[in-house]
């Protein structure tokens, strides 16, 4: 009974700083600047807003998929390593997360810029000269008009750069939950599967993967949700061209188009869409656990 | 018994310089119920894991049906295992657990699912086509097996909703449904309570006879071993101490370790004065053993139930009763003979402090050659403490430590 009392501060905290703000957002979303009840905030979200919604979810989805594709094999391999090596690798995976988030993203800026590290490296090894020469050769031979004055690859301010930033920043959130779930799978299950005639691949497909699904689901959640609402990554690596929901909302509160009511409405819609996505996925996941078996 | 199925030849196993199996030679016959019996750490589980394919022996060879299978991975062996903690798949229900092995496509050569005995070797394995059982056949075999283990109607239950005994049955069904030639059982009854254990012993024996396949059973429980087995292999420190029928092992133990491990034994130093004449405590007794050198020092086993209590005046030996324990069917009494304490089972009540005499028939002596275990067992001076140890179920923790060692290696 006493132990319960220690939870009260957090419950109070939650009520004050989680529940209350959400309620405030809801109130804001359904009112106008004069304070009257209205749906205008929602109905005004059309056209370009939809593009931003679509882009945000698409980029977050791509980033999550890439994180999963990279993260699962890493987590799986990691869980099989000797425990001392495991600790070291986990530490290396965690290490960037101890660095400031902004700083990390800024450094990608200086890498990807037109005059950034990567482009200078390409120039230094003569990659652009080579491409220009080839283009020139093709132009001469076939009479085409390929440009021959390539000086840099345009990497910054592209959707690719934004996805890269998301993957880079959120990959550990995919690896760690999967890793810890795989680590906990009792090795006797694997032995039993082998004993029953399953070759290594089948052991993975029928035992390891289904048993690690809970880790996969929490990994997806932990990557997708922050990725869909980020504004720093898209701001720094996407520039003005690649506007995401996060930027849109930020603008309504801090930017030139100050309109917290609209901002709240956007935030609310995003939250609902995310919740729907997660619910569907969790349901799908729960069934998958059975379905994978057949 | 019938033909030989598995043979371990000069098999040794070392973990980090620790010898767990020491040059083991043993064969297993077809359709036999064989038990590997010994205290924890004796190498019995290691032996089982070598046969299952989970461990590759440091040296020596494993033969299955005459073919060396050292390098055959577990999933290609015609052997299935019932694991100590069952290892039922938690994400599958009872039906899917049992059907697990059947749903895996198997390579089939001319001799049915016989891959291991296929002497033409590995090259051919890749060419042989994979065969998948039809849904109906799987269903039929699963139902059949659930019937055998009396779990009809449990198909849709989750594994975690089953009792220990039911989980045990699922584990057995899951292994047997694949129709292995050999079933390996690693202390399968260890986690069950006493009564369930007795029932399952009967059950296992019945299943073994019904299926007509080889069971290799690992246990530390000598009663279990005697009750179920055709052949008992007593092991200690990675070495086989004795192989024989339960009767042989009990009546004719080879050394003091076996005598002490199987049942209760009073083991005293003796001297063979002649064939069929043994001397203990300075007195000569008729016995039935022969073939020893004259005046050879020996270990003499006298089972507690073979001692007759008589009046002090008529006893060949006389002693002082120091402790009495009521065991239901009989009393266990500890009797001090010149400083050496014997355990005697008797139906007559002898109060503590009374002097009694004992009479020993010739066939109550079993004479053994001296061994490395001489003098280590068979004295009941610390009787009560020893009884506590026997009744404790502490073996499980020890075993799991063993297991961890295996996984690391």
XYZ file of C-alpha atoms in Angstrom:
703
model
C 0.000 0.000 0.000
C 2.829 2.355 0.908
C 4.580 1.701 -2.376
C 1.588 3.112 -4.148
C 2.101 6.454 -2.476
C 5.439 6.874 -4.211
C 3.632 6.855 -7.534
C 1.469 9.847 -6.652
C 4.026 12.517 -7.597
C 4.267 11.047 -11.067
C 0.519 10.702 -11.416
C 0.241 14.339 -10.434
C 2.990 15.209 -12.909
C 1.240 13.268 -15.650
C -2.052 15.003 -14.973
C -0.440 18.403 -14.968
C 1.927 18.130 -17.900
C 0.463 15.421 -20.121
C -3.275 15.284 -19.742
C -3.843 18.989 -19.240
C -1.839 20.103 -22.323
C -3.689 17.617 -24.489
C -6.965 19.013 -23.231
C -5.738 22.525 -23.944
C -4.803 21.472 -27.482
C -8.246 20.009 -27.981
C -9.864 23.208 -26.737
C -7.652 25.353 -28.958
C -8.305 23.175 -31.970
C -12.052 23.661 -31.731
C -12.067 27.388 -31.017
C -11.225 30.486 -33.022
C -9.015 33.380 -31.910
C -12.107 35.114 -30.602
C -12.861 32.158 -28.393
C -15.999 30.935 -30.190
C -16.516 27.270 -30.990
C -15.623 26.447 -34.605
C -14.514 23.725 -37.028
C -12.757 26.178 -39.316
C -9.360 25.049 -38.100
C -10.005 21.617 -39.539
C -11.848 22.593 -42.674
C -9.100 25.018 -43.647
C -6.617 22.147 -43.767
C -6.670 21.275 -47.426
C -4.427 21.353 -50.435
C -0.866 22.089 -49.423
C -1.573 20.880 -45.907
C -2.458 17.481 -47.249
C 0.797 17.389 -49.174
C 2.688 18.060 -45.957
C 0.703 15.348 -44.153
C 1.401 12.884 -46.919
C 5.071 13.753 -47.083
C 5.523 13.506 -43.316
C 3.981 10.073 -43.094
C 5.742 8.837 -46.213
C 9.199 9.956 -45.069
C 8.625 8.643 -41.563
C 7.428 5.352 -43.023
C 10.483 5.045 -45.279
C 12.819 5.935 -42.415
C 11.131 3.362 -40.154
C 11.373 0.680 -42.817
C 15.068 1.398 -43.357
C 15.663 1.389 -39.599
C 13.957 -1.992 -39.368
C 15.905 -3.435 -42.284
C 19.207 -2.255 -40.826
C 18.306 -2.618 -37.167
C 16.909 -6.154 -37.070
C 19.988 -7.917 -38.468
C 22.218 -5.812 -36.226
C 20.122 -6.609 -33.154
C 20.004 -10.291 -34.076
C 23.735 -10.550 -34.666
C 24.419 -8.574 -31.522
C 22.330 -10.868 -29.323
C 24.387 -13.821 -30.536
C 27.741 -12.250 -29.667
C 29.795 -12.959 -26.584
C 28.542 -10.859 -23.707
C 31.641 -8.689 -23.398
C 31.578 -7.718 -27.043
C 27.830 -7.140 -26.752
C 28.321 -4.508 -24.084
C 30.884 -2.701 -26.180
C 28.776 -2.672 -29.327
C 25.680 -1.536 -27.450
C 27.782 1.267 -26.069
C 28.939 2.261 -29.561
C 25.318 2.255 -30.720
C 24.320 4.401 -27.767
C 27.279 6.752 -27.970
C 25.851 9.190 -30.576
C 22.721 9.521 -28.456
C 24.755 11.093 -25.677
C 25.770 13.810 -28.080
C 23.419 16.750 -28.512
C 20.699 16.027 -31.047
C 21.094 19.404 -32.753
C 24.822 19.042 -32.958
C 24.498 15.646 -34.592
C 22.127 16.993 -37.185
C 24.258 20.066 -37.803
C 27.217 17.852 -38.510
C 25.204 16.044 -41.167
C 24.564 19.465 -42.673
C 28.239 20.154 -43.039
C 28.755 16.704 -44.493
C 25.968 16.923 -47.053
C 26.262 20.560 -48.092
C 27.092 21.440 -51.669
C 30.507 22.517 -50.473
C 30.408 20.017 -47.668
C 32.767 17.222 -46.689
C 31.301 14.592 -48.955
C 31.194 16.737 -52.073
C 34.734 17.971 -51.443
C 35.820 14.390 -51.058
C 34.175 13.452 -54.355
C 35.846 16.428 -56.004
C 39.196 15.494 -54.521
C 39.073 11.966 -55.939
C 38.047 13.425 -59.282
C 34.597 11.920 -59.372
C 32.954 15.013 -60.859
C 35.687 15.405 -63.476
C 35.160 11.786 -64.424
C 31.386 12.173 -64.740
C 31.775 15.408 -66.708
C 34.257 13.713 -69.011
C 31.902 10.793 -69.565
C 28.985 13.174 -70.196
C 31.142 15.126 -72.619
C 32.126 11.925 -74.382
C 28.489 10.863 -74.674
C 27.561 14.338 -75.941
C 30.265 14.193 -78.581
C 29.373 10.695 -79.670
C 25.593 10.831 -79.647
C 25.021 14.529 -79.953
C 23.147 14.745 -76.669
C 23.241 17.727 -74.343
C 24.173 16.342 -70.952
C 25.605 18.960 -68.671
C 29.339 18.820 -68.291
C 29.762 21.310 -65.497
C 28.812 19.125 -62.509
C 30.513 20.529 -59.431
C 28.611 18.842 -56.621
C 25.834 16.369 -55.899
C 22.786 18.024 -54.452
C 22.365 16.147 -51.216
C 21.314 18.703 -48.668
C 17.723 19.935 -48.816
C 16.424 16.732 -50.378
C 13.954 14.211 -49.048
C 16.814 11.719 -49.005
C 18.739 13.911 -46.594
C 15.730 14.110 -44.289
C 15.296 10.337 -44.333
C 19.012 9.912 -43.700
C 18.762 12.239 -40.719
C 15.815 10.294 -39.341
C 17.514 6.931 -39.792
C 20.726 8.187 -38.265
C 19.014 9.700 -35.253
C 16.431 7.027 -34.551
C 18.206 3.794 -35.488
C 19.244 3.030 -31.885
C 15.569 3.135 -30.887
C 14.962 0.316 -33.345
C 18.006 -1.769 -32.465
C 17.794 -1.689 -28.681
C 14.248 -3.011 -28.099
C 14.706 -5.781 -30.679
C 18.084 -6.661 -29.230
C 16.794 -6.913 -25.688
C 13.861 -9.101 -26.742
C 16.018 -11.483 -28.785
C 18.512 -11.663 -25.948
C 15.768 -12.900 -23.639
C 14.614 -15.734 -25.896
C 15.455 -18.921 -24.044
C 18.048 -20.864 -25.993
C 16.172 -24.068 -25.196
C 13.457 -22.982 -27.668
C 16.048 -22.815 -30.398
C 17.395 -26.208 -29.426
C 13.913 -27.668 -29.367
C 13.259 -26.324 -32.858
C 16.499 -27.763 -34.187
C 15.724 -31.004 -32.452
C 12.370 -31.166 -34.202
C 14.034 -30.958 -37.584
C 14.191 -27.236 -38.272
C 17.232 -26.074 -40.242
C 18.690 -22.733 -39.082
C 16.507 -20.665 -41.427
C 13.334 -22.339 -40.235
C 14.384 -21.880 -36.624
C 14.625 -18.176 -37.312
C 11.370 -17.962 -39.251
C 9.262 -20.065 -36.930
C 10.741 -19.352 -33.527
C 13.144 -16.421 -33.258
C 11.220 -13.967 -35.408
C 7.762 -14.598 -33.912
C 9.217 -14.391 -30.426
C 10.964 -11.107 -31.237
C 7.877 -9.421 -32.692
C 7.133 -7.481 -29.526
C 10.560 -5.872 -29.831
C 9.944 -5.095 -33.487
C 6.623 -3.448 -32.670
C 8.051 -1.260 -29.943
C 11.009 -0.425 -32.187
C 8.678 0.670 -34.974
C 6.666 2.787 -32.567
C 9.740 4.402 -31.112
C 11.076 5.327 -34.540
C 7.894 6.187 -36.387
C 6.311 8.505 -33.847
C 9.252 10.876 -33.383
C 10.076 10.697 -37.098
C 6.606 11.740 -38.168
C 6.580 14.755 -35.896
C 10.177 15.917 -36.195
C 10.868 19.467 -37.251
C 14.560 19.843 -36.469
C 15.731 17.221 -38.936
C 13.567 18.509 -41.758
C 14.471 22.093 -40.884
C 18.205 21.521 -40.977
C 18.523 18.853 -43.650
C 15.424 19.555 -45.721
C 15.510 23.331 -45.725
C 12.473 25.296 -46.712
C 11.684 22.860 -49.524
C 10.907 19.824 -47.458
C 8.325 20.962 -45.007
C 6.999 18.377 -42.584
C 4.158 18.425 -40.084
C 6.543 19.381 -37.330
C 7.605 22.484 -39.228
C 4.011 23.326 -40.011
C 3.004 23.141 -36.382
C 6.084 25.020 -35.287
C 5.234 27.825 -37.672
C 1.770 28.195 -36.179
C 3.189 28.673 -32.724
C 6.542 30.396 -33.210
C 6.764 31.348 -36.855
C 5.387 34.206 -38.883
C 1.965 32.660 -39.457
C 1.121 32.726 -35.797
C -2.116 30.751 -35.304
C -2.068 28.409 -32.296
C -5.636 27.318 -33.032
C -4.710 25.962 -36.428
C -1.487 24.550 -34.979
C -3.445 22.705 -32.321
C -5.821 21.340 -34.921
C -2.916 20.025 -37.021
C -1.301 18.506 -33.948
C -4.578 16.863 -33.008
C -5.115 15.376 -36.450
C -1.558 14.089 -36.498
C -1.973 12.531 -33.105
C -5.146 10.773 -34.162
C -3.597 9.466 -37.384
C -0.570 8.180 -35.458
C -2.799 6.483 -32.902
C -4.785 4.831 -35.690
C -1.563 3.667 -37.380
C -0.196 2.217 -34.142
C -3.445 0.481 -33.278
C -3.677 -1.152 -36.666
C -0.062 -2.212 -36.491
C -0.365 -3.657 -33.012
C -3.439 -5.576 -33.993
C -1.773 -6.790 -37.132
C 1.252 -7.690 -35.047
C -0.756 -9.663 -32.538
C -2.347 -11.677 -35.316
C 0.945 -11.975 -37.100
C 2.343 -13.833 -34.154
C -0.083 -16.607 -34.982
C -0.182 -16.105 -38.712
C 3.551 -16.336 -39.251
C 3.363 -19.909 -38.138
C 1.427 -21.271 -41.055
C 17.976 -57.477 -26.664
C 17.810 -56.681 -30.300
C 20.231 -54.909 -32.563
C 22.547 -52.071 -31.696
C 21.361 -48.598 -32.711
C 23.705 -46.023 -31.236
C 27.298 -46.409 -30.201
C 29.606 -43.972 -28.471
C 33.213 -44.914 -29.067
C 35.996 -43.462 -26.906
C 33.952 -40.315 -26.442
C 35.496 -37.592 -24.311
C 34.154 -34.149 -23.629
C 36.064 -31.263 -22.150
C 34.731 -27.824 -21.240
C 37.477 -25.284 -20.566
C 39.917 -27.963 -19.545
C 37.286 -29.598 -17.374
C 36.749 -33.220 -18.329
C 33.050 -33.976 -18.239
C 33.139 -37.254 -20.141
C 36.164 -39.456 -19.881
C 36.673 -41.927 -22.700
C 33.158 -43.257 -22.699
C 32.248 -46.430 -24.550
C 28.656 -47.509 -24.649
C 26.066 -48.796 -27.068
C 22.304 -48.468 -27.079
C 20.052 -51.198 -28.390
C 16.965 -50.738 -30.495
C 13.658 -50.620 -28.590
C 15.303 -50.543 -25.209
C 14.541 -48.302 -22.248
C 17.947 -47.243 -21.066
C 18.597 -44.902 -18.177
C 21.695 -42.846 -17.568
C 21.801 -42.509 -13.815
C 24.144 -40.471 -11.693
C 24.545 -37.439 -9.476
C 24.548 -33.985 -11.057
C 27.721 -33.212 -12.907
C 28.387 -36.880 -13.696
C 28.145 -36.289 -17.444
C 24.774 -37.885 -18.106
C 23.189 -34.802 -19.634
C 26.328 -34.199 -21.672
C 26.036 -37.733 -23.032
C 22.439 -37.073 -24.010
C 23.313 -33.803 -25.702
C 26.041 -35.494 -27.683
C 23.522 -38.033 -28.955
C 21.041 -35.245 -29.695
C 23.685 -33.395 -31.669
C 23.849 -30.296 -29.510
C 27.392 -31.012 -28.469
C 30.236 -32.342 -30.561
C 32.531 -34.544 -28.501
C 36.060 -33.278 -27.978
C 37.280 -36.656 -29.134
C 35.759 -39.975 -30.073
C 32.951 -40.963 -32.422
C 29.197 -41.271 -32.336
C 27.587 -43.911 -34.537
C 23.937 -44.186 -35.455
C 22.959 -47.407 -37.153
C 26.620 -47.928 -38.002
C 27.113 -44.484 -39.575
C 29.334 -41.878 -37.933
C 27.168 -38.872 -37.098
C 29.564 -36.576 -35.227
C 28.996 -33.793 -37.750
C 25.321 -34.338 -38.448
C 23.400 -31.355 -37.048
C 20.482 -32.015 -34.686
C 17.826 -31.242 -37.286
C 19.010 -34.069 -39.504
C 19.144 -36.700 -36.764
C 16.426 -39.259 -36.263
C 16.426 -38.471 -32.620
C 14.067 -36.254 -30.667
C 14.465 -34.799 -27.234
C 12.157 -34.082 -24.339
C 13.898 -31.199 -22.634
C 14.283 -30.796 -18.927
C 12.128 -27.675 -18.800
C 10.029 -28.847 -21.767
C 10.950 -25.814 -23.918
C 7.450 -25.660 -25.378
C 7.087 -22.770 -27.810
C 5.254 -20.037 -25.900
C 3.857 -18.412 -29.046
C 2.107 -21.588 -30.174
C -0.855 -23.475 -28.788
C -0.784 -27.159 -27.919
C -1.750 -28.301 -31.402
C 0.842 -26.131 -33.146
C 3.526 -27.187 -30.715
C 2.904 -30.827 -31.487
C 2.617 -30.163 -35.221
C 5.847 -28.139 -35.301
C 8.097 -30.940 -36.482
C 5.550 -32.301 -38.966
C 5.183 -28.946 -40.708
C 8.850 -28.804 -41.586
C 9.488 -30.236 -45.031
C 11.783 -33.222 -44.786
C 14.272 -34.524 -47.275
C 13.260 -37.987 -48.324
C 15.464 -40.660 -49.822
C 14.468 -44.129 -50.861
C 14.474 -45.411 -47.307
C 11.638 -43.200 -46.126
C 12.823 -40.340 -43.973
C 16.072 -42.127 -43.448
C 18.849 -39.653 -43.981
C 21.384 -40.544 -41.399
C 21.757 -44.133 -42.465
C 22.072 -43.027 -46.071
C 25.628 -44.095 -46.713
C 25.983 -42.338 -50.054
C 26.709 -39.268 -48.009
C 26.129 -35.580 -48.048
C 26.264 -34.756 -51.709
C 23.031 -36.570 -52.215
C 21.209 -34.786 -49.475
C 20.889 -31.626 -51.510
C 19.435 -33.411 -54.489
C 16.798 -35.293 -52.554
C 13.556 -33.420 -52.756
C 11.739 -31.900 -49.827
C 8.495 -33.509 -48.936
C 5.763 -31.726 -47.065
C 3.067 -33.638 -45.259
C -0.496 -32.851 -46.193
C -2.657 -30.959 -43.742
C -4.837 -34.001 -43.204
C -1.913 -36.242 -42.457
C -0.478 -33.737 -40.015
C -3.840 -33.431 -38.340
C -4.264 -37.156 -38.104
C -0.833 -37.694 -36.596
C -1.216 -34.852 -34.121
C -4.596 -36.147 -32.969
C -3.214 -39.649 -32.702
C -0.346 -38.454 -30.555
C -2.533 -36.284 -28.329
C -4.559 -39.421 -27.757
C -1.446 -41.346 -26.743
C -0.549 -38.730 -24.131
C -4.195 -38.326 -23.044
C -4.480 -34.689 -24.069
C -7.445 -34.866 -26.435
C -9.428 -31.652 -26.358
C -6.461 -29.509 -25.338
C -5.541 -28.563 -28.931
C -6.381 -24.870 -28.708
C -5.056 -24.287 -25.204
C -2.063 -22.037 -24.762
C 0.991 -23.681 -23.334
C 1.127 -21.379 -20.337
C -2.384 -22.420 -19.256
C -1.302 -26.046 -18.778
C -0.132 -27.673 -15.583
C 3.361 -29.057 -15.286
C 2.226 -32.594 -15.995
C 0.251 -31.530 -19.052
C 3.161 -29.523 -20.411
C 5.256 -32.607 -19.912
C 2.840 -34.617 -22.033
C 2.834 -31.996 -24.765
C 6.630 -32.120 -24.825
C 6.522 -35.897 -25.187
C 3.881 -35.726 -27.910
C 5.806 -33.028 -29.758
C 8.876 -35.243 -29.836
C 7.172 -38.563 -30.557
C 4.932 -37.282 -33.336
C 8.011 -37.191 -35.570
C 8.373 -40.953 -35.124
C 12.005 -40.815 -34.076
C 13.982 -43.994 -33.681
C 15.234 -42.744 -30.364
C 13.650 -40.477 -27.798
C 16.005 -38.662 -25.459
C 14.554 -37.580 -22.135
C 16.497 -35.189 -19.945
C 15.191 -35.429 -16.370
C 11.675 -34.997 -17.735
C 9.964 -35.608 -14.413
C 12.247 -33.414 -12.348
C 9.785 -30.541 -12.038
C 6.766 -32.657 -11.137
C 5.517 -33.493 -7.692
C 5.942 -36.943 -6.224
C 2.577 -38.451 -7.117
C 2.488 -37.095 -10.654
C 5.981 -38.393 -11.077
C 4.930 -41.929 -10.203
C 2.020 -41.717 -12.648
C 4.226 -40.370 -15.393
C 6.757 -43.142 -14.831
C 4.075 -45.696 -15.605
C 2.878 -43.579 -18.487
C 6.327 -43.256 -20.031
C 6.951 -46.962 -19.787
C 3.596 -47.638 -21.432
C 4.287 -45.140 -24.232
C 7.704 -46.626 -24.840
C 6.263 -50.097 -25.212
C 3.380 -48.865 -27.321
C 5.634 -46.953 -29.725
C 8.300 -49.639 -29.735
C 11.236 -47.236 -29.892
C 14.378 -46.626 -27.882
C 14.148 -44.326 -24.880
C 17.334 -42.912 -23.433
C 16.412 -41.442 -20.106
C 18.541 -39.238 -17.906
C 17.837 -39.008 -14.204
C 19.497 -38.630 -10.855
C 16.643 -40.502 -9.182
C 17.635 -44.105 -8.610
C 14.111 -45.240 -7.804
C 12.896 -43.877 -11.121
C 15.734 -45.608 -12.908
C 15.048 -48.979 -11.309
C 11.310 -48.775 -11.883
C 11.363 -47.922 -15.579
C 14.502 -49.193 -17.222
C 15.527 -52.283 -19.143
C 19.120 -51.210 -18.699
C 20.636 -48.838 -16.183
C 23.950 -47.087 -16.747
C 25.381 -45.690 -13.534
C 27.750 -42.788 -14.114
C 30.022 -40.713 -11.941
C 32.714 -38.155 -12.758
C 32.307 -38.670 -16.476
C 32.869 -42.399 -16.251
C 30.535 -45.334 -16.515
C 30.533 -47.168 -13.203
C 28.277 -50.037 -14.130
C 25.896 -51.150 -16.857
C 23.243 -53.736 -16.136
C 19.624 -54.586 -15.552
C 18.035 -52.882 -12.548
C 18.294 -56.191 -10.651
C 22.001 -56.559 -11.427
C 22.735 -53.016 -10.434
C 20.929 -53.379 -7.143
C 22.004 -56.871 -6.217
C 25.484 -56.955 -7.657
C 26.903 -53.431 -7.469
C 30.396 -53.254 -8.857
C 31.826 -50.778 -6.402
C 31.026 -48.727 -3.318
C 29.775 -45.797 -5.398
C 27.133 -47.864 -7.149
C 26.164 -49.656 -3.958
C 25.658 -46.385 -2.177
C 23.961 -44.552 -5.021
C 21.454 -47.317 -5.678
C 19.384 -47.879 -2.576
C 20.738 -47.912 0.930
C 23.899 -49.848 1.728
C 26.073 -50.598 4.682
C 29.558 -50.939 3.257
C 32.215 -52.354 5.542
C 35.824 -53.373 5.087
C 36.284 -57.103 4.890
C 38.817 -59.743 4.023
C 38.141 -62.711 1.776
C 39.513 -65.625 3.756
C 38.528 -68.192 1.164
C 35.922 -68.706 -1.511
C 32.523 -68.119 0.067
C 34.100 -67.075 3.390
C 34.339 -63.397 4.294
C 35.621 -61.794 7.488
C 34.177 -58.562 8.893
C 34.682 -57.085 12.337
C 37.076 -59.960 13.023
C 34.385 -62.593 12.469
C 34.043 -64.957 9.595
C 30.773 -65.375 7.736
C 29.539 -67.709 5.053
C 28.784 -65.861 1.845
C 28.013 -66.683 -1.787
C 30.829 -64.785 -3.474
C 33.929 -66.395 -4.852
C 36.753 -65.709 -7.244
C 38.836 -63.504 -4.956
C 42.431 -64.064 -3.903
C 42.969 -65.551 -0.508
C 43.087 -62.825 2.172
C 42.195 -60.119 -0.354
C 40.846 -56.941 1.271
C 37.363 -56.232 -0.066
C 34.331 -54.015 0.370
C 31.311 -55.830 1.725
C 27.800 -54.549 1.065
C 24.972 -55.457 3.381
C 21.582 -54.053 2.430
C 19.553 -52.717 5.378
C 16.644 -55.040 4.600
C 18.844 -58.166 4.650
C 19.743 -57.887 8.310
C 17.787 -60.028 10.779
C 17.498 -58.737 14.305
C 17.762 -61.365 17.021
C 18.297 -61.461 20.748
C 21.649 -60.175 21.970
C 22.645 -63.618 23.099
C 22.096 -65.195 19.686
C 23.603 -62.431 17.526
C 26.671 -62.975 15.400
C 27.333 -59.332 16.029
C 25.875 -57.142 18.730
C 25.347 -53.405 18.689
C 23.671 -50.446 20.320
C 20.599 -48.787 18.792
C 21.331 -45.054 18.520
C 18.396 -43.796 16.491
C 14.964 -44.958 15.350
C 12.879 -43.460 12.540
C 9.366 -44.627 11.772
C 8.925 -44.987 8.014
C 5.419 -46.397 7.837
C 6.144 -49.867 6.454
C 9.121 -50.341 8.755
C 11.524 -48.644 11.119
C 14.911 -47.348 10.046
C 17.241 -47.924 12.954
C 20.852 -46.947 13.263
C 22.949 -49.480 15.131
C 26.461 -48.867 16.370
C 28.768 -51.860 15.855
C 32.115 -51.064 17.402
C 31.993 -47.450 16.189
C 30.676 -48.286 12.712
C 27.061 -47.307 12.253
C 24.712 -49.486 10.232
C 21.318 -48.756 8.850
C 18.878 -51.593 9.420
C 15.296 -51.819 8.241
C 13.127 -53.750 10.602
C 9.484 -54.221 11.407
C 10.303 -54.886 15.074
C 10.482 -51.850 17.280
C 13.853 -51.546 19.045
C 14.051 -48.578 21.411
C 17.030 -46.241 21.368
C 19.677 -47.436 23.807
C 18.789 -51.120 23.564
C 21.375 -53.724 22.653
C 20.505 -56.037 19.794
C 22.083 -58.926 18.031
C 22.021 -59.501 14.295
C 22.059 -62.560 12.125
C 23.323 -62.491 8.539
C 22.470 -65.109 5.910
C 25.144 -66.021 3.367
C 23.237 -64.305 0.553
C 22.929 -61.059 2.459
C 26.584 -60.334 1.774
C 27.717 -58.851 -1.498
C 31.487 -58.742 -1.842
C 33.159 -56.189 -4.116
C 36.728 -55.592 -5.110
C 38.352 -52.514 -3.573
C 37.962 -49.429 -5.765
C 38.708 -45.720 -5.739
C 35.430 -45.303 -3.873
C 36.340 -47.633 -1.009
C 35.874 -46.049 2.380
C 33.905 -43.115 1.006
C 30.414 -44.483 1.396
C 28.271 -46.807 3.422
C 28.749 -45.457 6.934
C 25.626 -44.055 8.545
C 27.326 -41.942 11.205
C 25.842 -38.827 9.635
C 22.565 -40.519 8.817
C 20.065 -37.765 9.439
C 21.987 -35.231 7.409
C 22.199 -37.611 4.528
C 18.484 -38.196 4.535
C 17.835 -34.502 4.268
C 19.968 -34.318 1.184
C 18.116 -37.131 -0.475
C 14.729 -35.602 0.062
C 15.792 -32.172 -1.159
C 15.000 -31.243 -4.694
C 18.064 -29.060 -4.885
C 19.460 -30.906 -7.863
C 17.637 -28.580 -10.175
C 19.725 -25.559 -9.411
C 22.895 -27.512 -9.819
C 21.760 -28.913 -13.122
C 20.920 -25.517 -14.467
C 24.439 -24.401 -13.707
C 25.625 -27.299 -15.820
C 23.329 -26.195 -18.575
C 24.785 -22.734 -18.668
C 28.189 -24.182 -19.123
C 26.956 -26.097 -22.123
C 25.449 -23.096 -23.780
C 28.588 -21.087 -23.429
C 30.688 -23.696 -25.071
